[in-house]
CSV table of C-alpha atoms and ligand atoms in Angstrom, one decimal:
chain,number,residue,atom,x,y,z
V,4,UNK,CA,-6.7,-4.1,-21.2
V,5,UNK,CA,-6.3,-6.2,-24.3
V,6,UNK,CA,-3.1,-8.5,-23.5
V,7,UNK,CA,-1.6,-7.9,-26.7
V,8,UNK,CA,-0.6,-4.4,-25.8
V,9,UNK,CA,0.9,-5.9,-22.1
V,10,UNK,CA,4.3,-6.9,-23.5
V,11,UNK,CA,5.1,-3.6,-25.2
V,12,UNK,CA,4.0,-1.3,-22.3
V,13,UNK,CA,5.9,-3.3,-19.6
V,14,UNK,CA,8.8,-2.0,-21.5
V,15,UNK,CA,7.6,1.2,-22.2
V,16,UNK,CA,7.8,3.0,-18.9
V,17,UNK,CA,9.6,6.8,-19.7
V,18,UNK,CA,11.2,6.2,-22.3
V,19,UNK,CA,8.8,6.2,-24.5
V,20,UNK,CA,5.7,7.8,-25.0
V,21,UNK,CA,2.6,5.6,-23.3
V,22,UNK,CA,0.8,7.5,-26.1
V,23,UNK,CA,2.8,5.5,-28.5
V,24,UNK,CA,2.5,2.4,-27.3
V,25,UNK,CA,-1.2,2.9,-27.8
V,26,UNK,CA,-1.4,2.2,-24.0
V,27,UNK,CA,-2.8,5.1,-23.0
V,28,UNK,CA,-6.7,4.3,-23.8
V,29,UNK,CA,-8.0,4.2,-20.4
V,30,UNK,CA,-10.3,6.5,-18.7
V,31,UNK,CA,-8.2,9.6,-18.4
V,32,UNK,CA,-7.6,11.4,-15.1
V,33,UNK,CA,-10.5,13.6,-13.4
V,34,UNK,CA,-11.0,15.7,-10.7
V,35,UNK,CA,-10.1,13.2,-7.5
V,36,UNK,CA,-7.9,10.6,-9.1
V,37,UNK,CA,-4.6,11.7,-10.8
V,38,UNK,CA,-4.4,8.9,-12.6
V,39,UNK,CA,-5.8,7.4,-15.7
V,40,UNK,CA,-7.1,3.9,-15.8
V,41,UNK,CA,-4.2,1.7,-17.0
V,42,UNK,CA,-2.2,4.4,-16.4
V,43,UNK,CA,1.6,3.8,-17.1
V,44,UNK,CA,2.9,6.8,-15.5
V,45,UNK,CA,1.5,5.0,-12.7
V,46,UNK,CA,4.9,3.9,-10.3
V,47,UNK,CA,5.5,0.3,-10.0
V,48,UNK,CA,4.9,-1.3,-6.8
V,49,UNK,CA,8.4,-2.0,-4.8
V,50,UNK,CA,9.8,-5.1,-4.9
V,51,UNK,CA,10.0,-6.9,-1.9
V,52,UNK,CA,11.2,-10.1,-1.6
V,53,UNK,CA,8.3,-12.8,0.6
V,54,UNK,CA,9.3,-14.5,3.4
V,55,UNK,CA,8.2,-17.7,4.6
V,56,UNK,CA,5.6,-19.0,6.6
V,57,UNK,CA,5.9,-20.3,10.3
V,58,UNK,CA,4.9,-23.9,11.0
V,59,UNK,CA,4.8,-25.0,14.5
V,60,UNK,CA,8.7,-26.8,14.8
V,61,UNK,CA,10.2,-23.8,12.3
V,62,UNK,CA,9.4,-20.5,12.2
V,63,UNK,CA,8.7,-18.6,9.0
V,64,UNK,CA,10.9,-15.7,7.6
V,65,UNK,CA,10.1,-12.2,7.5
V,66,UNK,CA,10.0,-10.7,4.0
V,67,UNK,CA,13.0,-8.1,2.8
V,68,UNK,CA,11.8,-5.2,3.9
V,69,UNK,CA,10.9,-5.8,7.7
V,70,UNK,CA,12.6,-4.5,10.7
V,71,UNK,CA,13.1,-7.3,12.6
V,72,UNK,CA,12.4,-6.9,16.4
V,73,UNK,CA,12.6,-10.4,18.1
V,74,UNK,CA,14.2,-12.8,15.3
V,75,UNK,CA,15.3,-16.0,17.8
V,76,UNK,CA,18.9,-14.2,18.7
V,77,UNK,CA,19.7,-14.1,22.3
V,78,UNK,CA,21.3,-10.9,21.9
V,79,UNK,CA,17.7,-9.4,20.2
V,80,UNK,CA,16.8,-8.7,23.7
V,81,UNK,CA,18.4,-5.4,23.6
V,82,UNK,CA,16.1,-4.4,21.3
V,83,UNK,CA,13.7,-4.7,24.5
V,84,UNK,CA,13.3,-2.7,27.4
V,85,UNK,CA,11.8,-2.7,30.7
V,86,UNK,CA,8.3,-0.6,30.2
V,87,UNK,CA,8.4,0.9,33.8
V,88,UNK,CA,12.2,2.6,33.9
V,89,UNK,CA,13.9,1.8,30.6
V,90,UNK,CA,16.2,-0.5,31.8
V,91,UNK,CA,16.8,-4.1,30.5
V,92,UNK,CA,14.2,-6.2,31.0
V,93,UNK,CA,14.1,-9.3,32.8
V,94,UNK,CA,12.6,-11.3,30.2
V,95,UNK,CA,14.6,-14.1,28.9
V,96,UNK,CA,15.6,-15.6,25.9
V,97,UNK,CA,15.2,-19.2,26.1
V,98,UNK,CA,15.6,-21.7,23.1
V,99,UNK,CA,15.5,-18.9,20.4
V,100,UNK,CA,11.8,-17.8,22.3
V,101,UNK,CA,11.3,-14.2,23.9
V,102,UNK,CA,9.6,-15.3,27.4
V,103,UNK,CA,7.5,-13.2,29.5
V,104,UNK,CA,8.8,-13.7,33.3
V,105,UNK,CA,6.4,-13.0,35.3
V,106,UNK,CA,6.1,-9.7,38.0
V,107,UNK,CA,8.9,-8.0,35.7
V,108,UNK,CA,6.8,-5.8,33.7
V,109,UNK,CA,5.9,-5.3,30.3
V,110,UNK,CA,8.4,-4.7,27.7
V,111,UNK,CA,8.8,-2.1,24.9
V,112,UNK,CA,10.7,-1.7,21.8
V,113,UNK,CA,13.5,1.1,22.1
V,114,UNK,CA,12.4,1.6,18.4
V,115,UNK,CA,9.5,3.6,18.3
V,116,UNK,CA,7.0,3.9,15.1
V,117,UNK,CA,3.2,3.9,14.3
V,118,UNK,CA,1.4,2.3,11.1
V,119,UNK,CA,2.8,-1.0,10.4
V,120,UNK,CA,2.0,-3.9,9.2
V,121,UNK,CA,3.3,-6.4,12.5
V,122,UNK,CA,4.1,-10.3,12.7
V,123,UNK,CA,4.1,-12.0,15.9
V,124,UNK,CA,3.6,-15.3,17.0
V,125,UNK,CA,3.1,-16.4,21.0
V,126,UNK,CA,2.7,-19.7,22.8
V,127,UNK,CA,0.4,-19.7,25.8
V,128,UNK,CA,2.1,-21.9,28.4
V,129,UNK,CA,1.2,-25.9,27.9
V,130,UNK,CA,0.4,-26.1,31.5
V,131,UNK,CA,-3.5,-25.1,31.7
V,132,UNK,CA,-3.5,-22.8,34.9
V,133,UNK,CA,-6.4,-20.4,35.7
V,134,UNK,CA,-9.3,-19.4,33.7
V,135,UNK,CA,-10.9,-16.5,32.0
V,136,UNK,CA,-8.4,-13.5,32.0
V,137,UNK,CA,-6.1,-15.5,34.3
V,138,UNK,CA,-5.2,-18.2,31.4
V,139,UNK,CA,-2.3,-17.2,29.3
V,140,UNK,CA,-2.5,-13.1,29.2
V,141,UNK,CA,-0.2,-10.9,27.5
V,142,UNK,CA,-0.7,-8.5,25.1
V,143,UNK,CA,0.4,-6.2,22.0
V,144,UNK,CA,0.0,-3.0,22.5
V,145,UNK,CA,0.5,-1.3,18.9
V,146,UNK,CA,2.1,2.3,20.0
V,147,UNK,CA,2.0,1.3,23.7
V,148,UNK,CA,-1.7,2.8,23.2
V,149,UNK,CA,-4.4,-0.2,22.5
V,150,UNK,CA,-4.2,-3.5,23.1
V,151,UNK,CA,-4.5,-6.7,20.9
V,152,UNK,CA,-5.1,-9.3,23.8
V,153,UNK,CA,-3.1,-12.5,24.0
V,154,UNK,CA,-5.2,-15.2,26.1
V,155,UNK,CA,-5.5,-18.7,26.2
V,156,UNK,CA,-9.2,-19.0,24.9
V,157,UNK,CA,-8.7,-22.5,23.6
V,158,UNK,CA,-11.5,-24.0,25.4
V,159,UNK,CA,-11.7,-20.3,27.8
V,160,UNK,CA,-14.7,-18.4,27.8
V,161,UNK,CA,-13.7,-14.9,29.1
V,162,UNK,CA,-16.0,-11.4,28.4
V,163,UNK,CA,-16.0,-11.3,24.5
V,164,UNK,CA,-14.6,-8.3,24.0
V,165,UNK,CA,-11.1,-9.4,26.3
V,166,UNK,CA,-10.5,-12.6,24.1
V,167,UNK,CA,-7.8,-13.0,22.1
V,168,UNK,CA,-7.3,-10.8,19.5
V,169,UNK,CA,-10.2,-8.4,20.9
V,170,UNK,CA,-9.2,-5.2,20.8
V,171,UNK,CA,-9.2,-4.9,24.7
V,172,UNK,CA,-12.1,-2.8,25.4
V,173,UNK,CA,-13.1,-2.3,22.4
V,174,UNK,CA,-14.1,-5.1,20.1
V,175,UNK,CA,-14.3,-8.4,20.2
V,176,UNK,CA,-12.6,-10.7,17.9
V,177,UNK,CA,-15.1,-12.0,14.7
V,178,UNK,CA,-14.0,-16.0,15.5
V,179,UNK,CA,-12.0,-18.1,17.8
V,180,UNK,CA,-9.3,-19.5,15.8
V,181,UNK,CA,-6.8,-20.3,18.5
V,182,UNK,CA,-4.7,-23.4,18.9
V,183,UNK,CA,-4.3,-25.3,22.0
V,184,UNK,CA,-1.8,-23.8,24.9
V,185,UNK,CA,1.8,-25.0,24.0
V,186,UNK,CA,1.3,-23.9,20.1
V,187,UNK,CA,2.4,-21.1,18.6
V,188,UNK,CA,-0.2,-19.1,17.6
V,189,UNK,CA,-0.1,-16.1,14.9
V,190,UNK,CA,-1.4,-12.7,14.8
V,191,UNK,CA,-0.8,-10.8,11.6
V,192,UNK,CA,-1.9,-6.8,12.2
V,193,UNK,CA,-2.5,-4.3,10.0
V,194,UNK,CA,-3.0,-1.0,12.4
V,195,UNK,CA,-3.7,2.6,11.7
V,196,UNK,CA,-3.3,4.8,14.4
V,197,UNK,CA,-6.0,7.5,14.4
V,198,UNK,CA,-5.4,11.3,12.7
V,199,UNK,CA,-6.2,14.3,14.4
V,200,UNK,CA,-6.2,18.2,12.9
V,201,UNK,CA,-6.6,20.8,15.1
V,202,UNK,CA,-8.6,18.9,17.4
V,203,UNK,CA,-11.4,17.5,15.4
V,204,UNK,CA,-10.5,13.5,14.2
V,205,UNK,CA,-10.2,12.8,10.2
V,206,UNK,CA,-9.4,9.8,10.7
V,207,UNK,CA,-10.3,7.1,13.6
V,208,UNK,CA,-7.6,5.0,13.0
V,209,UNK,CA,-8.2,1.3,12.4
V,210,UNK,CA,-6.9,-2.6,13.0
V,211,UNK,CA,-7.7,-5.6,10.7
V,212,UNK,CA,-5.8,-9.1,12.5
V,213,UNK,CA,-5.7,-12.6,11.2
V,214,UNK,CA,-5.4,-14.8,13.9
V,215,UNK,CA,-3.3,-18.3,12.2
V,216,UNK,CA,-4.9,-17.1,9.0
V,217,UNK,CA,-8.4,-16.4,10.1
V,218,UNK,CA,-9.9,-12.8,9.9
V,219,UNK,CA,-10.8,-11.8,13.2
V,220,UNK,CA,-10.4,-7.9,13.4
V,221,UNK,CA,-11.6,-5.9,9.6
V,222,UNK,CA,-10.6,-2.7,10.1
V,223,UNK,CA,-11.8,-2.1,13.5
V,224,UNK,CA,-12.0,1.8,13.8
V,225,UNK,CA,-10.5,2.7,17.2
V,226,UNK,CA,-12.2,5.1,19.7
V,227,UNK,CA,-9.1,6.5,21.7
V,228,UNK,CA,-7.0,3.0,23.5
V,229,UNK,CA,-9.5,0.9,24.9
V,230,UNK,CA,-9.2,-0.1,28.4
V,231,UNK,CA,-9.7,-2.2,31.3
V,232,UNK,CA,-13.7,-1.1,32.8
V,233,UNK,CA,-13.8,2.2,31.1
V,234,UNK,CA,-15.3,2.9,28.1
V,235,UNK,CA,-12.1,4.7,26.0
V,236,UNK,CA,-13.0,7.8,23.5
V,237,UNK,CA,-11.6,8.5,20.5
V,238,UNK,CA,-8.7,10.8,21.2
V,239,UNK,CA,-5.2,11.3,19.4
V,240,UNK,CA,-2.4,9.5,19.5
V,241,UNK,CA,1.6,10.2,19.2
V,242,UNK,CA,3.1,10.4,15.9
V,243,UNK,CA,4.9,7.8,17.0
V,244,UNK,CA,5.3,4.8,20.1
V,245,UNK,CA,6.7,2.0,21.0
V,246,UNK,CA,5.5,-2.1,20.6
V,247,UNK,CA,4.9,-3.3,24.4
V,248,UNK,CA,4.2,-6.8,25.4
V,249,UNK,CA,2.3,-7.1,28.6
V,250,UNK,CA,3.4,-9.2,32.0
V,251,UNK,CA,0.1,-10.2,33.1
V,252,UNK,CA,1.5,-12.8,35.0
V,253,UNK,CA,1.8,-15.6,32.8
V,254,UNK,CA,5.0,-17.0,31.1
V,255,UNK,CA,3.6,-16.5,27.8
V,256,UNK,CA,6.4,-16.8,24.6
V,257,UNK,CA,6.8,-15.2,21.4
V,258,UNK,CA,9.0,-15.5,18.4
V,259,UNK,CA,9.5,-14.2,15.1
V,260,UNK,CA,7.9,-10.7,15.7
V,261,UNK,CA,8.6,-7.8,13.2
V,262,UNK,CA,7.2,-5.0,11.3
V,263,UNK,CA,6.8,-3.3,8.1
V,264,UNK,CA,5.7,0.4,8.3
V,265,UNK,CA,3.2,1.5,6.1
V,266,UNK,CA,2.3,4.4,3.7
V,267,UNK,CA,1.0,7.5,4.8
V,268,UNK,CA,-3.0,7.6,4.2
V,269,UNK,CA,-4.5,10.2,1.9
V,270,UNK,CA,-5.8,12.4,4.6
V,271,UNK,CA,-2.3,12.8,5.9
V,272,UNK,CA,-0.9,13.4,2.3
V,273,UNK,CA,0.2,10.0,1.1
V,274,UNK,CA,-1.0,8.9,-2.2
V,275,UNK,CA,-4.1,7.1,-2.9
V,276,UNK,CA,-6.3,6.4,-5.8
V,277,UNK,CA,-9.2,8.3,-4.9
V,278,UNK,CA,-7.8,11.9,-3.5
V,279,UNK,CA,-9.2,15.5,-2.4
V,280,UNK,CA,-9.7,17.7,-5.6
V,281,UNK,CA,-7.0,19.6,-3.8
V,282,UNK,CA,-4.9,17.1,-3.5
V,283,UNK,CA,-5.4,15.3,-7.2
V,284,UNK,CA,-4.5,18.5,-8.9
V,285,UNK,CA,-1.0,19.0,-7.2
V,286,UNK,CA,-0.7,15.6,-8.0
V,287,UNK,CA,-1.3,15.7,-11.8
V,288,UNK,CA,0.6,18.7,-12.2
V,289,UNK,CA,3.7,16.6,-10.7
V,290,UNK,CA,3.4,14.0,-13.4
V,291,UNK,CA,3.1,16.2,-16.1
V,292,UNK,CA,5.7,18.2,-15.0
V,293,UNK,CA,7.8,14.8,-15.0
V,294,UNK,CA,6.7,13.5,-18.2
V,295,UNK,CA,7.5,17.1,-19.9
V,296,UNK,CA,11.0,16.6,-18.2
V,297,UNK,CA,11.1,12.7,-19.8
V,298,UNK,CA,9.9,14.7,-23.4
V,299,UNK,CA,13.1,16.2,-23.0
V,300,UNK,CA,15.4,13.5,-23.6
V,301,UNK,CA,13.2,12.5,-27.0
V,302,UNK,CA,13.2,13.2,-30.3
V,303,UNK,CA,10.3,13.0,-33.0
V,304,UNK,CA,7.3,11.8,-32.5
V,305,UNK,CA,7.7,10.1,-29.0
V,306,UNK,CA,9.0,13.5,-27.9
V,307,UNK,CA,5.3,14.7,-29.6
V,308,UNK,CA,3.4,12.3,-28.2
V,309,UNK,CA,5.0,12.8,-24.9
V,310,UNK,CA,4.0,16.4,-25.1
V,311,UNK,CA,0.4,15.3,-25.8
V,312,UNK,CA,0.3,13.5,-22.9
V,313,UNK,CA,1.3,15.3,-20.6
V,314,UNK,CA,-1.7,17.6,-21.3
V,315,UNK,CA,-4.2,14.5,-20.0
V,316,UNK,CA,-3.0,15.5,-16.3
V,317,UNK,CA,-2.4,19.6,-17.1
V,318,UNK,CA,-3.2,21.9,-19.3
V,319,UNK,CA,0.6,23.4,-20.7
V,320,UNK,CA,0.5,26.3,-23.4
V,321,UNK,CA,4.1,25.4,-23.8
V,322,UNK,CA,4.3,21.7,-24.3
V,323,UNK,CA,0.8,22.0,-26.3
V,324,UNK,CA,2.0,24.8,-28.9
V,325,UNK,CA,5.7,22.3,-29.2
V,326,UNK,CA,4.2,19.6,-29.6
V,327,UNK,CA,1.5,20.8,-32.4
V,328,UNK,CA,4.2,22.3,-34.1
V,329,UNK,CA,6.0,19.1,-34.2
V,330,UNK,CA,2.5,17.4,-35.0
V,331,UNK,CA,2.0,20.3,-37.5
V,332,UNK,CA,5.2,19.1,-39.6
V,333,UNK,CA,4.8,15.2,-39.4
V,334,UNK,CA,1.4,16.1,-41.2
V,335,UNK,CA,2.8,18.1,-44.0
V,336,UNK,CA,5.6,15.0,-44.3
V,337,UNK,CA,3.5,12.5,-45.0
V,338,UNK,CA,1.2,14.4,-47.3
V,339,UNK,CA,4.5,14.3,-48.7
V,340,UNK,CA,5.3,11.2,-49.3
V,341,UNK,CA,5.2,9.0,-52.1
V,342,UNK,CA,2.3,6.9,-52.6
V,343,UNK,CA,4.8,4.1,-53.1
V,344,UNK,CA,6.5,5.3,-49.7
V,345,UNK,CA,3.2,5.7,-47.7
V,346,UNK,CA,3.0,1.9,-46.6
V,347,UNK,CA,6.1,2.0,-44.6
V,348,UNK,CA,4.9,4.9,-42.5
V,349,UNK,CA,1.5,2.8,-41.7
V,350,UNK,CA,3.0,2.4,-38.2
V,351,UNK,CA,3.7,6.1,-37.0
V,352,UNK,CA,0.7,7.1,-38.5
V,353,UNK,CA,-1.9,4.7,-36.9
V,354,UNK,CA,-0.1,5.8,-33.4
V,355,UNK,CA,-0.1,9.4,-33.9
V,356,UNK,CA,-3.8,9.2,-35.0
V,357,UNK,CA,-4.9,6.8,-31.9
V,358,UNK,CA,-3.4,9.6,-29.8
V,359,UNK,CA,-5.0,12.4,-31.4
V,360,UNK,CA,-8.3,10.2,-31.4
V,361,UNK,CA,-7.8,9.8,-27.6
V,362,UNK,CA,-6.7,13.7,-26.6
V,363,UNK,CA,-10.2,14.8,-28.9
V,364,UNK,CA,-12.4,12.2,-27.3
V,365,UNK,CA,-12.1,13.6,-23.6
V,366,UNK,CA,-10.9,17.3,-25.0
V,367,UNK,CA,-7.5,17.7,-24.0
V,368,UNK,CA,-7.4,18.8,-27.6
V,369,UNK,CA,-9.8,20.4,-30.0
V,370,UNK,CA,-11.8,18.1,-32.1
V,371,UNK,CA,-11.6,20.1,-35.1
V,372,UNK,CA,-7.5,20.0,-35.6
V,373,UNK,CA,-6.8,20.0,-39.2
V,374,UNK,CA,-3.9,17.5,-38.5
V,375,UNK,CA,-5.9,14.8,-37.5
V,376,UNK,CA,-8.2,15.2,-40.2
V,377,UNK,CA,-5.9,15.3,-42.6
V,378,UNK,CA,-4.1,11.9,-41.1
V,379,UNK,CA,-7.5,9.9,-40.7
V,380,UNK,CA,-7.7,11.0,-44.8
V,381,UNK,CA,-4.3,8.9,-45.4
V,382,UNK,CA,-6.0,6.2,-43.1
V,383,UNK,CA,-9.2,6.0,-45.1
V,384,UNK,CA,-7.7,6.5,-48.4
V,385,UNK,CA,-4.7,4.0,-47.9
V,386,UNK,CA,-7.7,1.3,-45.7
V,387,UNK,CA,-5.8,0.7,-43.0
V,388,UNK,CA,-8.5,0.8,-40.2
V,389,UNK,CA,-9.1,-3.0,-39.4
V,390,UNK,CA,-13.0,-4.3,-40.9
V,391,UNK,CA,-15.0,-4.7,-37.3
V,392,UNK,CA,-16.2,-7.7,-38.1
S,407,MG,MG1,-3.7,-8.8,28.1
């Protein structure tokens, strides 16, 4: 994109033609992306408002849009149930930190949801007890189905595919980034449960973790929940579960936990740049159907070019034969006008033709349109193209 144009089309967005801003000059849409390149039809991404990071005395901030399930609050602990009969658990709230007491159970959210995006930050206990799996344990169990170990492995072998930030059973973790027991430590998740239809899996579900910043899971593909000996297989999960921290018997901490849920996926209908054929064509016909709706409310040639558009993402006899009416009459008013006059419509009729040039160059318009020809004629008589140099 030349950043000339940026300014203009920032501003552009339906109310005015993209055609007319000359924006519209990327590769158009095709058969699996709805799209064009450039596109600005294209939604803009929500705002949300960042957080702040954690550092070991103060922790960070979630951004806007998280649901907060452990924040520092005493009273957050409701959020939090016993795992094994709902009631409230007998974890504790000590100095603004969650704390696992040991023999009461795991927790779980009363909230219950599946892909997220999920914050938390734990604190192995600074008094070095045990080793291997006995140092430090707990554990995030994303849906209450697979496991993202906790574990002291500062200076802790254990079996590499148990260590912290493993995917318990499953995979081990790419590096060893941990602090020493008594810091906080933080695991940033992106997880993906696994899609299932009618049996057969279209999806295995995956989890990517930065562990304090360091990549440690990239996009791990699940095969069913892990496990402790067994060897899991890839199976479905719920639509949706609860988070659980595990009690495996070690007074581990954690603070500043919360999650951001995610977009559905392609193969479960969400939106994507690359989609099914299926799925791309419902898709276009949706923004064309909005941009002939945003036509509507114009007048001239942005209402035109609007028209024109909307025939890059589906063919529309109506909106075609409007607009090359419309296009039809702008001609025959300019051949009109006074050679004296001409200058001053320089403007609308570079944009119309860079349209027109665009539509006949991937054929959402015939290349032999007497309107166009007659408007590149102004062009070359009055020499308005710029000299390439
Ligand atoms: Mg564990």
């Amino acid at each position: 994109m030349k950043r000339s144009a940026l300014p203009t089309l920032a501003f552009s967005l339906f109310t005015t033609a993209v055609l007319a801003e000359g924006g519209f000059y990327g590769d158009p849409p095709d058969a699996t992306h709805p799209w064009a390149i450039h596109d600005m039809n294209r939604p803009q991404p929500m705002r949300v408002e960042p957080g702040t990071f954690s550092s070991q005395e103060v922790p960070g901030t979630p951004p806007s849009d998280a649901v907060i399930l452990f924040g520092g609050k005493p009273e957050e602990i409701e959020k939090w149930i016993s795992d094994k009969n709902g009631e409230p658990t007998k974890w504790v709230v000590k100095d603004n930190v969650l704390q696992c007491v040991p023999g009461s159970g795991y927790i779980r959210t009363k909230e219950e949801f599946s892909d997220c995006q999920l914050h938390i930050e734990w604190s192995a206990p600074n008094k070095v007890e045990g080793n291997s799996q006995g140092r430090g344990n707990s554990g995030v169990f994303l849906m209450g189905q697979v496991e993202v170990q906790v574990l002291d492995n500062y200076n802790n072998p254990s079996y590499p595919d148990g260590m912290a930030s493993s995917i318990y059973g499953i995979n081990p973790p790419l590096a060893n980034p941990l602090r020493a027991p008594g810091e906080w430590q933080t695991y940033d998740i992106v997880f993906r449960r696994p899609i299932f239809k009618d049996g057969k899996e279209i999806d295995p579900g995956y989890i990517t973790v930065f562990v304090n910043g360091v990549l440690t899971q990239d996009h791990t593909p699940l095969e069913g929940g892990g496990g402790h000996m067994k060897r899991s297989k890839p199976r479905a999960f719920p639509d949706q579960g609860p988070l659980k921290i595990q009690d495996h018997g070690n007074p581990v901490r954690f603070r500043n936990i919360w999650y951001r849920p995610l977009p559905k996926r392609a193969v479960e209908g969400g939106e994507a740049s690359r989609m099914s054929e299926e799925a791309t064509a419902a898709k276009r016909a949706e923004i064309a159907k909005g941009i002939r709706e945003d036509a509507t409310k114009l007048e001239g040639n942005a209402k035109m070019l609007r028209l024109f558009e909307s025939l890059c993402y589906e063919p529309n006899e109506d909106a075609n034969h409007t607009a090359t009416l419309m296009l039809g009459a702008f001609v025959t008013d300019m051949k009109n006008t006074a050679a004296d006059k001409i200058e001053s419509k320089k403007g609308e009729i570079m944009q119309v033709t860079k349209a027109l040039r665009y539509l006949t160059q991937f054929k959402f318009i015939p290349d032999n349109l007497k309107a166009k020809a007659d408007l590149e004629a102004i062009i070359k008589a009055q020499d308005w193209e710029p000299k390439k140099k």
